[in-house]
C-alpha atoms as one frame of an Amber mdcrd trajectory, in Angstrom:
protein
-130.514 115.814  56.762-127.262 117.877  56.868-123.628 116.806  54.886-121.231
 118.498  54.051-118.807 117.975  51.514-115.530 118.047  54.862-117.974 115.840
  55.752-116.005 113.440  53.446-112.992 111.817  53.315-110.677 109.712  51.160
-108.390 107.357  52.376-105.928 104.262  51.140-106.677 102.366  54.025-107.270
 101.721  57.552-106.594  99.382  60.582-109.736  97.546  60.866-113.650  98.427
  60.794-113.090 100.016  64.229-110.415 101.600  62.932-113.268 102.411  59.849
-115.910 103.793  61.556-114.209 106.441  64.361-112.798 107.935  61.442-115.553
 107.723  58.877-117.414 109.785  61.865-115.516 111.905  63.053-116.602 115.492
  60.298-119.469 114.496  63.021-118.031 114.562  66.513-115.366 117.629  65.745
-119.074 119.514  64.482-120.869 118.573  67.462-123.334 116.409  65.245-122.675
 113.520  68.192-121.141 112.852  71.132-118.590 110.209  72.006-120.985 107.693
  73.172-123.164 107.746  69.921-119.662 106.804  68.399-118.859 103.868  70.551
-122.611 103.024  70.095-121.350 102.152  66.672-119.062 100.364  67.637-120.311
  98.232  70.006-123.336  97.204  67.886-120.956  95.712  66.087-119.497  93.901
  68.173-122.937  93.286  69.595-125.512  92.619  66.587-122.396  91.505  64.285
-121.887  93.563  60.277-124.999  94.170  59.886-124.813  97.852  58.949-123.216
  96.821  55.549-125.411  96.607  53.426-124.077  95.550  50.035-120.864  94.253
  49.051-119.421  97.638  49.646-121.743  99.508  51.692-120.931  99.947  56.091
-124.069 102.356  57.503-122.749 102.287  61.089-125.467 104.307  62.731-127.068
 104.032  66.520-129.978 105.010  68.338-130.451 108.879  68.505-130.708 108.310
  72.428-127.294 107.532  71.923-126.586 110.498  70.816-127.376 112.029  68.166
-128.113 115.406  68.436-128.077 116.550  65.288-129.324 114.430  61.596-126.368
 113.892  59.007-123.933 112.028  57.677-119.591 111.653  56.417-118.442 108.987
  54.180-114.995 107.323  54.724-113.823 106.238  50.752-110.952 103.794  51.511
-108.938 102.362  48.129-109.091  99.410  49.729-111.385  97.230  51.595-111.674
  96.828  55.214-113.583  93.845  56.720-116.441  93.918  59.450-116.180  89.911
  59.563-114.939  87.131  57.323-117.441  87.343  53.715-118.287  91.050  54.056
-115.519  93.936  53.290-116.339  97.250  51.758-114.342 100.063  50.836-117.560
 102.347  51.974-118.791 103.350  54.419-121.988 106.181  55.943-121.330 106.749
  58.887-125.622 107.902  60.131-126.686 110.397  63.059-130.638 110.909  62.974
-132.002 112.661  65.156-135.030 110.437  66.136-136.396 108.066  64.615-138.534
 110.067  61.557-134.820 111.567  60.296-133.568 108.314  60.316-135.944 106.444
  58.708-135.979 109.180  55.304-132.367 109.676  56.027-132.215 105.427  55.218
-134.764 106.162  52.070-132.575 108.694  50.720-129.857 106.751  51.134-131.357
 104.020  48.506-132.915 105.348  46.633-129.756 107.255  45.835-128.063 103.528
  45.739-130.298 102.097  43.782-129.596 103.605  40.729-127.055 101.144  39.133
-124.741 103.341  37.428-124.875 105.760  40.820-123.967 103.040  42.874-121.111
 102.209  40.582-119.624 105.756  41.202-119.003 105.831  44.735-117.723 103.278
  44.538-115.094 103.317  41.841-114.034 106.796  42.983-111.982 108.775  45.460
-113.043 111.984  44.458-114.611 113.862  47.295-116.287 116.036  44.820-117.494
 113.468  42.898-118.631 111.215  46.142-120.261 115.046  47.052-122.608 115.249
  44.070-123.714 111.565  44.652-124.464 112.109  47.801-125.987 115.201  47.735
């Protein structure tokens, strides 16, 4: 799994959840880790299946299937100072765009993220901080 400091963005706010997914995944698109189709599929998945990507009260994990255009496996992160709604009950301030080029990487990456964020202190630090270096250190 590839994560680079350049893949982490901090913004005040976004217009809506669709824009959050587009901005969060933009570094992956620019680095040709995902295709535009993959980015569109992440949005389409939320439209058709609902906000299933919201893992907690604070974090969303948009992704699509490898065959939708994941060329490599990597993460990019958008940290918002103001929360964005994914539904009436679900709003977040951390969007982790996930690209996995195969099912095995998908499972490994989800396990990695859940292990990192299962520590309450680490989780709280991620939600509170707006510092790119600190976010990078938490997730790498």
